[in-house]
PDB file of C-alpha atoms and ligand atoms in Angstrom:
ATOM      1  CA  UNK B  29     -92.041 -18.737  63.384  1.00  0.00           C
ATOM      2  CA  UNK B  30     -95.096 -17.347  61.505  1.00  0.00           C
ATOM      3  CA  UNK B  31     -96.695 -14.329  62.864  1.00  0.00           C
ATOM      4  CA  UNK B  32     -99.503 -16.699  64.032  1.00  0.00           C
ATOM      5  CA  UNK B  33     -97.526 -19.287  65.430  1.00  0.00           C
ATOM      6  CA  UNK B  34     -95.875 -16.153  67.347  1.00  0.00           C
ATOM      7  CA  UNK B  35     -99.379 -15.066  68.705  1.00  0.00           C
ATOM      8  CA  UNK B  36    -100.213 -18.618  69.781  1.00  0.00           C
ATOM      9  CA  UNK B  37     -96.903 -18.883  71.734  1.00  0.00           C
ATOM     10  CA  UNK B  38     -97.258 -15.498  73.174  1.00  0.00           C
ATOM     11  CA  UNK B  39    -100.759 -16.371  74.323  1.00  0.00           C
ATOM     12  CA  UNK B  40     -99.872 -19.460  75.752  1.00  0.00           C
ATOM     13  CA  UNK B  41     -96.674 -18.006  77.829  1.00  0.00           C
ATOM     14  CA  UNK B  42     -98.956 -15.002  79.172  1.00  0.00           C
ATOM     15  CA  UNK B  43    -101.762 -17.204  80.222  1.00  0.00           C
ATOM     16  CA  UNK B  44    -103.141 -16.128  83.565  1.00  0.00           C
ATOM     17  CA  UNK B  45    -106.139 -18.493  84.162  1.00  0.00           C
ATOM     18  CA  UNK B  46    -106.325 -21.720  83.038  1.00  0.00           C
ATOM     19  CA  UNK B  47    -109.848 -22.659  84.245  1.00  0.00           C
ATOM     20  CA  UNK B  48    -112.423 -23.796  82.202  1.00  0.00           C
ATOM     21  CA  UNK B  49    -114.760 -20.823  81.175  1.00  0.00           C
ATOM     22  CA  UNK B  50    -115.905 -22.044  77.909  1.00  0.00           C
ATOM     23  CA  UNK B  51    -119.658 -22.584  77.443  1.00  0.00           C
ATOM     24  CA  UNK B  52    -120.302 -25.338  75.252  1.00  0.00           C
ATOM     25  CA  UNK B  53    -123.341 -25.149  72.941  1.00  0.00           C
ATOM     26  CA  UNK B  54    -126.579 -26.737  73.703  1.00  0.00           C
ATOM     27  CA  UNK B  55    -127.077 -30.140  72.299  1.00  0.00           C
ATOM     28  CA  UNK B  56    -129.176 -29.701  68.869  1.00  0.00           C
ATOM     29  CA  UNK B  57    -131.225 -32.963  67.767  1.00  0.00           C
ATOM     30  CA  UNK B  58    -130.519 -33.025  63.888  1.00  0.00           C
ATOM     31  CA  UNK B  59    -131.773 -36.783  63.637  1.00  0.00           C
ATOM     32  CA  UNK B  60    -134.086 -36.240  61.089  1.00  0.00           C
ATOM     33  CA  UNK B  61    -131.514 -34.251  59.122  1.00  0.00           C
ATOM     34  CA  UNK B  62    -133.458 -30.763  59.501  1.00  0.00           C
ATOM     35  CA  UNK B  63    -132.052 -27.948  61.469  1.00  0.00           C
ATOM     36  CA  UNK B  64    -134.444 -25.437  60.881  1.00  0.00           C
ATOM     37  CA  UNK B  65    -138.383 -25.888  60.949  1.00  0.00           C
ATOM     38  CA  UNK B  66    -140.479 -22.908  60.251  1.00  0.00           C
ATOM     39  CA  UNK B  67    -144.074 -23.870  59.689  1.00  0.00           C
ATOM     40  CA  UNK B  68    -147.315 -21.689  59.221  1.00  0.00           C
ATOM     41  CA  UNK B  69    -145.324 -18.637  60.079  1.00  0.00           C
ATOM     42  CA  UNK B  70    -147.538 -15.352  59.477  1.00  0.00           C
ATOM     43  CA  UNK B  71    -146.475 -11.619  60.806  1.00  0.00           C
ATOM     44  CA  UNK B  72    -148.823  -8.959  60.330  1.00  0.00           C
ATOM     45  CA  UNK B  73    -147.772  -5.239  60.859  1.00  0.00           C
ATOM     46  CA  UNK B  74    -150.836  -3.080  60.915  1.00  0.00           C
ATOM     47  CA  UNK B  75    -152.902  -5.437  59.190  1.00  0.00           C
ATOM     48  CA  UNK B  76    -150.248  -6.426  56.522  1.00  0.00           C
ATOM     49  CA  UNK B  77    -149.019  -9.472  56.223  1.00  0.00           C
ATOM     50  CA  UNK B  78    -145.506  -9.516  56.135  1.00  0.00           C
ATOM     51  CA  UNK B  79    -145.291 -13.247  56.201  1.00  0.00           C
ATOM     52  CA  UNK B  80    -148.177 -15.368  55.225  1.00  0.00           C
ATOM     53  CA  UNK B  81    -148.288 -19.082  56.442  1.00  0.00           C
ATOM     54  CA  UNK B  82    -144.567 -19.528  55.510  1.00  0.00           C
ATOM     55  CA  UNK B  83    -143.253 -23.008  55.354  1.00  0.00           C
ATOM     56  CA  UNK B  84    -139.552 -23.507  55.279  1.00  0.00           C
ATOM     57  CA  UNK B  85    -137.267 -26.422  56.350  1.00  0.00           C
ATOM     58  CA  UNK B  86    -133.292 -25.976  56.369  1.00  0.00           C
ATOM     59  CA  UNK B  87    -131.388 -29.285  56.511  1.00  0.00           C
ATOM     60  CA  UNK B  88    -128.180 -29.429  58.951  1.00  0.00           C
ATOM     61  CA  UNK B  89    -124.998 -28.507  56.935  1.00  0.00           C
ATOM     62  CA  UNK B  90    -126.889 -27.004  53.726  1.00  0.00           C
ATOM     63  CA  UNK B  91    -126.162 -23.660  52.093  1.00  0.00           C
ATOM     64  CA  UNK B  92    -129.413 -22.288  51.195  1.00  0.00           C
ATOM     65  CA  UNK B  93    -130.006 -18.911  49.303  1.00  0.00           C
ATOM     66  CA  UNK B  94    -133.100 -17.098  50.051  1.00  0.00           C
ATOM     67  CA  UNK B  95    -134.270 -14.537  47.497  1.00  0.00           C
ATOM     68  CA  UNK B  96    -136.901 -12.201  46.628  1.00  0.00           C
ATOM     69  CA  UNK B  97    -138.271  -8.759  45.507  1.00  0.00           C
ATOM     70  CA  UNK B  98    -138.089  -6.104  48.138  1.00  0.00           C
ATOM     71  CA  UNK B  99    -140.781  -6.534  50.610  1.00  0.00           C
ATOM     72  CA  UNK B 100    -140.940 -10.347  50.111  1.00  0.00           C
ATOM     73  CA  UNK B 101    -140.527 -11.007  53.897  1.00  0.00           C
ATOM     74  CA  UNK B 102    -136.958 -12.102  53.961  1.00  0.00           C
ATOM     75  CA  UNK B 103    -135.846  -9.799  56.815  1.00  0.00           C
ATOM     76  CA  UNK B 104    -138.800 -10.145  58.653  1.00  0.00           C
ATOM     77  CA  UNK B 105    -138.230 -14.332  58.413  1.00  0.00           C
ATOM     78  CA  UNK B 106    -134.736 -13.474  59.875  1.00  0.00           C
ATOM     79  CA  UNK B 107    -136.010 -11.326  62.706  1.00  0.00           C
ATOM     80  CA  UNK B 108    -138.461 -14.174  63.784  1.00  0.00           C
ATOM     81  CA  UNK B 109    -135.763 -16.713  63.857  1.00  0.00           C
ATOM     82  CA  UNK B 110    -133.319 -14.686  66.049  1.00  0.00           C
ATOM     83  CA  UNK B 111    -136.140 -13.813  68.381  1.00  0.00           C
ATOM     84  CA  UNK B 112    -136.326  -9.799  67.407  1.00  0.00           C
ATOM     85  CA  UNK B 113    -140.101 -10.380  66.015  1.00  0.00           C
ATOM     86  CA  UNK B 114    -142.694 -12.443  67.569  1.00  0.00           C
ATOM     87  CA  UNK B 115    -145.116 -13.916  64.964  1.00  0.00           C
ATOM     88  CA  UNK B 116    -148.780 -14.021  65.124  1.00  0.00           C
ATOM     89  CA  UNK B 117    -148.984 -17.575  64.173  1.00  0.00           C
ATOM     90  CA  UNK B 118    -146.538 -20.357  63.423  1.00  0.00           C
ATOM     91  CA  UNK B 119    -143.783 -22.455  64.782  1.00  0.00           C
ATOM     92  CA  UNK B 120    -139.738 -22.234  64.676  1.00  0.00           C
ATOM     93  CA  UNK B 121    -137.847 -24.911  65.693  1.00  0.00           C
ATOM     94  CA  UNK B 122    -134.163 -25.411  66.068  1.00  0.00           C
ATOM     95  CA  UNK B 123    -133.835 -28.972  65.774  1.00  0.00           C
ATOM     96  CA  UNK B 124    -136.214 -31.479  67.190  1.00  0.00           C
ATOM     97  CA  UNK B 125    -136.531 -29.847  70.676  1.00  0.00           C
ATOM     98  CA  UNK B 126    -135.936 -26.103  70.759  1.00  0.00           C
ATOM     99  CA  UNK B 127    -138.645 -24.010  70.255  1.00  0.00           C
ATOM    100  CA  UNK B 128    -137.292 -20.738  69.021  1.00  0.00           C
ATOM    101  CA  UNK B 129    -140.589 -18.745  69.720  1.00  0.00           C
ATOM    102  CA  UNK B 130    -139.939 -19.279  73.504  1.00  0.00           C
ATOM    103  CA  UNK B 131    -136.852 -17.964  73.671  1.00  0.00           C
ATOM    104  CA  UNK B 132    -135.055 -14.344  73.999  1.00  0.00           C
ATOM    105  CA  UNK B 133    -132.729 -12.957  71.528  1.00  0.00           C
ATOM    106  CA  UNK B 134    -129.879 -13.691  73.667  1.00  0.00           C
ATOM    107  CA  UNK B 135    -130.721 -17.355  74.306  1.00  0.00           C
ATOM    108  CA  UNK B 136    -131.309 -17.955  70.417  1.00  0.00           C
ATOM    109  CA  UNK B 137    -128.065 -16.730  69.930  1.00  0.00           C
ATOM    110  CA  UNK B 138    -126.475 -18.984  72.757  1.00  0.00           C
ATOM    111  CA  UNK B 139    -128.019 -21.713  70.836  1.00  0.00           C
ATOM    112  CA  UNK B 140    -125.894 -21.184  68.096  1.00  0.00           C
ATOM    113  CA  UNK B 141    -127.695 -18.989  65.711  1.00  0.00           C
ATOM    114  CA  UNK B 142    -125.481 -15.939  64.427  1.00  0.00           C
ATOM    115  CA  UNK B 143    -126.805 -13.172  62.353  1.00  0.00           C
ATOM    116  CA  UNK B 144    -124.561 -11.099  60.262  1.00  0.00           C
ATOM    117  CA  UNK B 145    -126.254  -7.708  59.027  1.00  0.00           C
ATOM    118  CA  UNK B 146    -125.731  -5.915  55.698  1.00  0.00           C
ATOM    119  CA  UNK B 147    -123.313  -3.218  56.775  1.00  0.00           C
ATOM    120  CA  UNK B 148    -120.239  -4.335  58.679  1.00  0.00           C
ATOM    121  CA  UNK B 149    -120.196  -3.070  62.470  1.00  0.00           C
ATOM    122  CA  UNK B 150    -116.473  -4.080  63.149  1.00  0.00           C
ATOM    123  CA  UNK B 151    -114.542  -1.929  65.649  1.00  0.00           C
ATOM    124  CA  UNK B 152    -112.430   0.372  63.486  1.00  0.00           C
ATOM    125  CA  UNK B 153    -110.020   1.340  66.001  1.00  0.00           C
ATOM    126  CA  UNK B 154    -109.124  -2.168  66.829  1.00  0.00           C
ATOM    127  CA  UNK B 155    -107.017  -4.908  65.065  1.00  0.00           C
ATOM    128  CA  UNK B 156    -108.182  -7.608  63.098  1.00  0.00           C
ATOM    129  CA  UNK B 157    -107.061  -9.977  65.992  1.00  0.00           C
ATOM    130  CA  UNK B 158    -108.264  -7.615  68.376  1.00  0.00           C
ATOM    131  CA  UNK B 159    -111.835  -7.499  67.149  1.00  0.00           C
ATOM    132  CA  UNK B 160    -111.604 -11.022  67.042  1.00  0.00           C
ATOM    133  CA  UNK B 161    -110.739 -11.547  70.498  1.00  0.00           C
ATOM    134  CA  UNK B 162    -113.101  -8.968  71.451  1.00  0.00           C
ATOM    135  CA  UNK B 163    -115.880 -11.096  69.901  1.00  0.00           C
ATOM    136  CA  UNK B 164    -114.821 -14.565  71.806  1.00  0.00           C
ATOM    137  CA  UNK B 165    -114.526 -12.463  75.020  1.00  0.00           C
ATOM    138  CA  UNK B 166    -118.173 -11.288  74.566  1.00  0.00           C
ATOM    139  CA  UNK B 167    -119.245 -14.794  73.594  1.00  0.00           C
ATOM    140  CA  UNK B 168    -117.888 -16.240  76.565  1.00  0.00           C
ATOM    141  CA  UNK B 169    -118.844 -13.478  78.906  1.00  0.00           C
ATOM    142  CA  UNK B 170    -115.727 -12.699  80.034  1.00  0.00           C
ATOM    143  CA  UNK B 171    -115.674  -8.930  78.349  1.00  0.00           C
ATOM    144  CA  UNK B 172    -115.027  -7.453  81.648  1.00  0.00           C
ATOM    145  CA  UNK B 173    -112.453  -9.814  82.994  1.00  0.00           C
ATOM    146  CA  UNK B 174    -109.097  -7.973  82.213  1.00  0.00           C
ATOM    147  CA  UNK B 175    -107.243 -10.613  83.794  1.00  0.00           C
ATOM    148  CA  UNK B 176    -108.435 -12.972  81.687  1.00  0.00           C
ATOM    149  CA  UNK B 177    -105.906 -14.202  78.834  1.00  0.00           C
ATOM    150  CA  UNK B 178    -106.954 -16.344  76.008  1.00  0.00           C
ATOM    151  CA  UNK B 179    -106.665 -20.200  76.510  1.00  0.00           C
ATOM    152  CA  UNK B 180    -104.552 -21.622  73.925  1.00  0.00           C
ATOM    153  CA  UNK B 181    -107.410 -23.482  72.272  1.00  0.00           C
ATOM    154  CA  UNK B 182    -109.182 -20.144  71.862  1.00  0.00           C
ATOM    155  CA  UNK B 183    -106.000 -18.296  70.544  1.00  0.00           C
ATOM    156  CA  UNK B 184    -106.093 -21.519  68.039  1.00  0.00           C
ATOM    157  CA  UNK B 185    -109.773 -20.683  67.034  1.00  0.00           C
ATOM    158  CA  UNK B 186    -108.904 -17.254  66.639  1.00  0.00           C
ATOM    159  CA  UNK B 187    -105.974 -18.164  64.093  1.00  0.00           C
ATOM    160  CA  UNK B 188    -107.862 -20.862  62.095  1.00  0.00           C
ATOM    161  CA  UNK B 189    -110.815 -18.146  61.958  1.00  0.00           C
ATOM    162  CA  UNK B 190    -108.314 -15.805  60.686  1.00  0.00           C
ATOM    163  CA  UNK B 191    -107.216 -18.036  57.980  1.00  0.00           C
ATOM    164  CA  UNK B 192    -110.650 -19.197  57.085  1.00  0.00           C
ATOM    165  CA  UNK B 193    -111.971 -15.582  56.381  1.00  0.00           C
ATOM    166  CA  UNK B 194    -108.377 -14.903  54.698  1.00  0.00           C
ATOM    167  CA  UNK B 195    -107.235 -11.921  56.898  1.00  0.00           C
ATOM    168  CA  UNK B 196    -103.929 -13.337  57.613  1.00  0.00           C
ATOM    169  CA  UNK B 197    -101.829 -10.569  56.270  1.00  0.00           C
ATOM    170  CA  UNK B 198    -103.985  -8.026  57.817  1.00  0.00           C
ATOM    171  CA  UNK B 199    -103.976  -9.554  61.261  1.00  0.00           C
ATOM    172  CA  UNK B 200    -102.495  -6.510  62.987  1.00  0.00           C
ATOM    173  CA  UNK B 201    -103.880  -3.893  60.673  1.00  0.00           C
ATOM    174  CA  UNK B 202    -106.644  -1.642  62.237  1.00  0.00           C
ATOM    175  CA  UNK B 203    -110.222  -2.651  60.946  1.00  0.00           C
ATOM    176  CA  UNK B 204    -111.108   0.892  60.053  1.00  0.00           C
ATOM    177  CA  UNK B 205    -108.159   0.452  57.371  1.00  0.00           C
ATOM    178  CA  UNK B 206    -109.594  -2.584  55.958  1.00  0.00           C
ATOM    179  CA  UNK B 207    -111.215  -2.724  52.421  1.00  0.00           C
ATOM    180  CA  UNK B 208    -115.244  -3.152  52.702  1.00  0.00           C
ATOM    181  CA  UNK B 209    -115.040  -6.704  51.654  1.00  0.00           C
ATOM    182  CA  UNK B 210    -112.496  -6.991  54.153  1.00  0.00           C
ATOM    183  CA  UNK B 211    -114.621  -5.888  56.739  1.00  0.00           C
ATOM    184  CA  UNK B 212    -117.459  -8.084  55.807  1.00  0.00           C
ATOM    185  CA  UNK B 213    -114.834 -10.914  56.165  1.00  0.00           C
ATOM    186  CA  UNK B 214    -113.930  -9.856  59.494  1.00  0.00           C
ATOM    187  CA  UNK B 215    -117.344  -9.603  60.962  1.00  0.00           C
ATOM    188  CA  UNK B 216    -117.991 -13.095  59.403  1.00  0.00           C
ATOM    189  CA  UNK B 217    -114.982 -14.126  61.348  1.00  0.00           C
ATOM    190  CA  UNK B 218    -116.382 -12.257  64.421  1.00  0.00           C
ATOM    191  CA  UNK B 219    -119.258 -14.674  64.053  1.00  0.00           C
ATOM    192  CA  UNK B 220    -117.390 -17.683  63.504  1.00  0.00           C
ATOM    193  CA  UNK B 221    -115.529 -17.305  66.668  1.00  0.00           C
ATOM    194  CA  UNK B 222    -118.770 -18.366  68.577  1.00  0.00           C
ATOM    195  CA  UNK B 223    -118.307 -21.495  66.675  1.00  0.00           C
ATOM    196  CA  UNK B 224    -122.262 -21.062  65.477  1.00  0.00           C
ATOM    197  CA  UNK B 225    -124.441 -23.870  63.865  1.00  0.00           C
ATOM    198  CA  UNK B 226    -126.539 -21.531  61.976  1.00  0.00           C
ATOM    199  CA  UNK B 227    -125.442 -18.707  59.971  1.00  0.00           C
ATOM    200  CA  UNK B 228    -127.893 -16.113  58.792  1.00  0.00           C
ATOM    201  CA  UNK B 229    -126.136 -13.708  56.444  1.00  0.00           C
ATOM    202  CA  UNK B 230    -128.193 -10.727  54.787  1.00  0.00           C
ATOM    203  CA  UNK B 231    -126.656  -9.362  51.565  1.00  0.00           C
ATOM    204  CA  UNK B 232    -123.157 -10.391  51.967  1.00  0.00           C
ATOM    205  CA  UNK B 233    -121.700  -9.193  48.411  1.00  0.00           C
ATOM    206  CA  UNK B 234    -123.454  -5.713  48.386  1.00  0.00           C
ATOM    207  CA  UNK B 235    -120.956  -3.082  47.487  1.00  0.00           C
ATOM    208  CA  UNK B 236    -118.109  -5.572  46.918  1.00  0.00           C
ATOM    209  CA  UNK B 237    -115.800  -5.430  44.115  1.00  0.00           C
ATOM    210  CA  UNK B 238    -115.808  -8.563  41.505  1.00  0.00           C
ATOM    211  CA  UNK B 239    -112.828 -10.063  43.437  1.00  0.00           C
ATOM    212  CA  UNK B 240    -114.339  -9.643  46.732  1.00  0.00           C
ATOM    213  CA  UNK B 241    -117.514 -11.256  45.791  1.00  0.00           C
ATOM    214  CA  UNK B 242    -115.800 -14.237  44.271  1.00  0.00           C
ATOM    215  CA  UNK B 243    -113.973 -14.835  47.594  1.00  0.00           C
ATOM    216  CA  UNK B 244    -116.922 -14.375  49.623  1.00  0.00           C
ATOM    217  CA  UNK B 245    -118.393 -17.027  47.311  1.00  0.00           C
ATOM    218  CA  UNK B 246    -115.581 -19.340  48.149  1.00  0.00           C
ATOM    219  CA  UNK B 247    -115.794 -18.363  51.923  1.00  0.00           C
ATOM    220  CA  UNK B 248    -119.567 -19.228  52.383  1.00  0.00           C
ATOM    221  CA  UNK B 249    -119.188 -22.457  50.218  1.00  0.00           C
ATOM    222  CA  UNK B 250    -116.162 -23.440  52.682  1.00  0.00           C
ATOM    223  CA  UNK B 251    -118.666 -22.468  55.608  1.00  0.00           C
ATOM    224  CA  UNK B 252    -121.448 -24.590  54.842  1.00  0.00           C
ATOM    225  CA  UNK B 253    -121.145 -28.586  55.953  1.00  0.00           C
ATOM    226  CA  UNK B 254    -119.656 -28.325  59.055  1.00  0.00           C
ATOM    227  CA  UNK B 255    -122.426 -25.350  59.693  1.00  0.00           C
ATOM    228  CA  UNK B 256    -125.685 -24.354  58.330  1.00  0.00           C
ATOM    229  CA  UNK B 257    -125.533 -21.043  56.263  1.00  0.00           C
ATOM    230  CA  UNK B 258    -128.758 -19.087  55.157  1.00  0.00           C
ATOM    231  CA  UNK B 259    -127.722 -16.326  52.463  1.00  0.00           C
ATOM    232  CA  UNK B 260    -130.426 -13.427  51.575  1.00  0.00           C
ATOM    233  CA  UNK B 261    -128.946 -11.922  48.540  1.00  0.00           C
ATOM    234  CA  UNK B 262    -129.994  -9.861  45.539  1.00  0.00           C
ATOM    235  CA  UNK B 263    -127.260 -10.258  43.401  1.00  0.00           C
ATOM    236  CA  UNK B 264    -128.357 -13.341  41.079  1.00  0.00           C
ATOM    237  CA  UNK B 265    -124.993 -13.848  39.860  1.00  0.00           C
ATOM    238  CA  UNK B 266    -123.613 -14.149  43.137  1.00  0.00           C
ATOM    239  CA  UNK B 267    -126.550 -16.433  44.269  1.00  0.00           C
ATOM    240  CA  UNK B 268    -125.912 -18.636  41.080  1.00  0.00           C
ATOM    241  CA  UNK B 269    -122.517 -19.020  41.837  1.00  0.00           C
ATOM    242  CA  UNK B 270    -122.729 -20.421  45.539  1.00  0.00           C
ATOM    243  CA  UNK B 271    -126.736 -21.696  45.262  1.00  0.00           C
ATOM    244  CA  UNK B 272    -127.268 -25.510  45.591  1.00  0.00           C
ATOM    245  CA  UNK B 273    -130.940 -24.999  46.656  1.00  0.00           C
ATOM    246  CA  UNK B 274    -132.726 -21.615  46.293  1.00  0.00           C
ATOM    247  CA  UNK B 275    -135.941 -20.259  47.976  1.00  0.00           C
ATOM    248  CA  UNK B 276    -137.939 -17.740  46.395  1.00  0.00           C
ATOM    249  CA  UNK B 277    -140.262 -16.000  48.813  1.00  0.00           C
ATOM    250  CA  UNK B 278    -143.020 -13.746  47.714  1.00  0.00           C
ATOM    251  CA  UNK B 279    -145.558 -11.675  49.862  1.00  0.00           C
ATOM    252  CA  UNK B 280    -144.440 -13.444  52.671  1.00  0.00           C
ATOM    253  CA  UNK B 281    -144.673 -17.006  51.374  1.00  0.00           C
ATOM    254  CA  UNK B 282    -142.998 -19.463  49.687  1.00  0.00           C
ATOM    255  CA  UNK B 283    -143.354 -19.207  45.995  1.00  0.00           C
ATOM    256  CA  UNK B 284    -140.449 -21.602  44.870  1.00  0.00           C
ATOM    257  CA  UNK B 285    -137.767 -23.972  45.672  1.00  0.00           C
ATOM    258  CA  UNK B 286    -135.451 -25.634  44.025  1.00  0.00           C
ATOM    259  CA  UNK B 287    -132.136 -25.231  42.383  1.00  0.00           C
ATOM    260  CA  UNK B 288    -131.148 -22.010  40.527  1.00  0.00           C
ATOM    261  CA  UNK B 289    -132.217 -23.564  37.108  1.00  0.00           C
ATOM    262  CA  UNK B 290    -135.342 -24.966  38.378  1.00  0.00           C
ATOM    263  CA  UNK B 291    -136.534 -21.430  40.148  1.00  0.00           C
ATOM    264  CA  UNK B 292    -135.403 -19.371  37.176  1.00  0.00           C
ATOM    265  CA  UNK B 293    -137.430 -21.754  34.677  1.00  0.00           C
ATOM    266  CA  UNK B 294    -140.500 -21.476  37.347  1.00  0.00           C
ATOM    267  CA  UNK B 295    -143.340 -19.664  35.162  1.00  0.00           C
ATOM    268  CA  UNK B 296    -144.406 -18.147  38.474  1.00  0.00           C
ATOM    269  CA  UNK B 297    -141.257 -16.984  39.531  1.00  0.00           C
ATOM    270  CA  UNK B 298    -140.765 -15.493  36.318  1.00  0.00           C
ATOM    271  CA  UNK B 299    -144.118 -13.605  36.140  1.00  0.00           C
ATOM    272  CA  UNK B 300    -143.591 -12.275  39.621  1.00  0.00           C
ATOM    273  CA  UNK B 301    -140.210 -11.098  38.448  1.00  0.00           C
ATOM    274  CA  UNK B 302    -142.302  -9.231  35.711  1.00  0.00           C
ATOM    275  CA  UNK B 303    -141.444 -11.276  33.142  1.00  0.00           C
ATOM    276  CA  UNK B 304    -137.651 -11.607  33.807  1.00  0.00           C
ATOM    277  CA  UNK B 305    -135.982 -14.465  35.349  1.00  0.00           C
ATOM    278  CA  UNK B 306    -134.323 -13.479  38.653  1.00  0.00           C
TER     279      UNK B 306
HETATM  280  P1  ATP R   5    -135.741  -6.127  51.177  1.00  0.00           P
HETATM  281  O1  ATP R   5    -135.081  -7.066  50.297  1.00  0.00           O
HETATM  282  O2  ATP R   5    -136.206  -4.721  50.842  1.00  0.00           O
HETATM  283  O3  ATP R   5    -134.958  -5.961  52.452  1.00  0.00           O
HETATM  284  P2  ATP R   5    -137.503  -7.795  52.731  1.00  0.00           P
HETATM  285  O4  ATP R   5    -137.896  -9.224  51.671  1.00  0.00           O
HETATM  286  O5  ATP R   5    -136.739  -8.146  53.537  1.00  0.00           O
HETATM  287  O6  ATP R   5    -136.956  -6.806  51.678  1.00  0.00           O
HETATM  288  P3  ATP R   5    -139.069  -7.228  54.656  1.00  0.00           P
HETATM  289  O7  ATP R   5    -138.234  -6.142  54.962  1.00  0.00           O
HETATM  290  O8  ATP R   5    -139.233  -8.404  55.431  1.00  0.00           O
HETATM  291  O9  ATP R   5    -138.805  -7.464  53.125  1.00  0.00           O
HETATM  292  O10 ATP R   5    -140.518  -6.624  54.633  1.00  0.00           O
HETATM  293  C1  ATP R   5    -141.735  -7.528  54.222  1.00  0.00           C
HETATM  294  C2  ATP R   5    -142.806  -6.215  54.333  1.00  0.00           C
HETATM  295  O11 ATP R   5    -143.023  -5.704  55.698  1.00  0.00           O
HETATM  296  C3  ATP R   5    -142.536  -4.869  53.829  1.00  0.00           C
HETATM  297  O12 ATP R   5    -143.542  -4.361  52.996  1.00  0.00           O
HETATM  298  C4  ATP R   5    -142.176  -3.926  54.917  1.00  0.00           C
HETATM  299  O13 ATP R   5    -142.537  -2.717  54.364  1.00  0.00           O
HETATM  300  C5  ATP R   5    -143.166  -4.605  56.073  1.00  0.00           C
HETATM  301  N1  ATP R   5    -142.365  -4.322  57.406  1.00  0.00           N
HETATM  302  C6  ATP R   5    -141.199  -4.647  57.670  1.00  0.00           C
HETATM  303  N2  ATP R   5    -141.152  -4.447  58.765  1.00  0.00           N
HETATM  304  C7  ATP R   5    -142.183  -3.882  59.082  1.00  0.00           C
HETATM  305  C8  ATP R   5    -142.266  -2.810  60.398  1.00  0.00           C
HETATM  306  N3  ATP R   5    -141.601  -2.976  61.579  1.00  0.00           N
HETATM  307  N4  ATP R   5    -143.660  -2.179  60.491  1.00  0.00           N
HETATM  308  C9  ATP R   5    -144.391  -2.313  59.498  1.00  0.00           C
HETATM  309  N5  ATP R   5    -144.000  -2.875  58.289  1.00  0.00           N
HETATM  310  C10 ATP R   5    -142.944  -3.331  58.369  1.00  0.00           C
END
């Protein structure tokens, strides 16, 4: 029996409760294929427009890369989508019906929007498995229930996430002993146990080795399709390796959109990047 099978078996045997504590994600209407609608979005900080009448449409299942120089507004856009920052103007819809601007950060997360910040924030003293288990408990609101043990399908979910993020061999290793890249993958895994529909990933390969960067490209590419992935990244070689569609932000607006080749050959983009293609 493999290590993972043994874990599944143990969890099945030790199960204390077998009632449904699972919450299902609210339905999201993507009948028009678009998952995220951002229209006319403006955000000012002391009169300075961090976002300026920004329009962005992300299709269900796509992998979109957001690029732009420092201060272009990428983080502010993520902050608005996740409810951290309220805009002055504009609309943000998740599917046809969910107006994100009327929702709290917690409600937006419950809709299935997960955000991965640049720095990994795993629990260093816990093992890989325990980190994922904890993330799942927190997601299900069962953090404080010590009697609750995972249901078998939840154990299966954790096992499958461990495989997805490539940490099978590190399953019982303390997170603190993982490499930087492995910690990033673990944190992506901690988001995946909530089964998000939209994953917002901020500079995933900063500080990674070439090998880790390559594995991260494979991971993010594999995650799209079943879910929608938006990646903010400065590493253009990495963006080229994963990008299907790229959106270039500049001074809080969309400057260009298209394939990597299209945006790199766009005269306005070249000008903004001071004569050098991004
Ligand atoms: P980077 O690539 O450096 O992370 P970015 O594209 O994410 O940049 P933002 O962080 O969204 O850009 O910032 C856009 C602009 O808004 C910047 O000029 C920034 O200084 C400003 N800004 C962002 N947050 C605030 C804030 N809370 N108060 C004042 N100004 C802010």
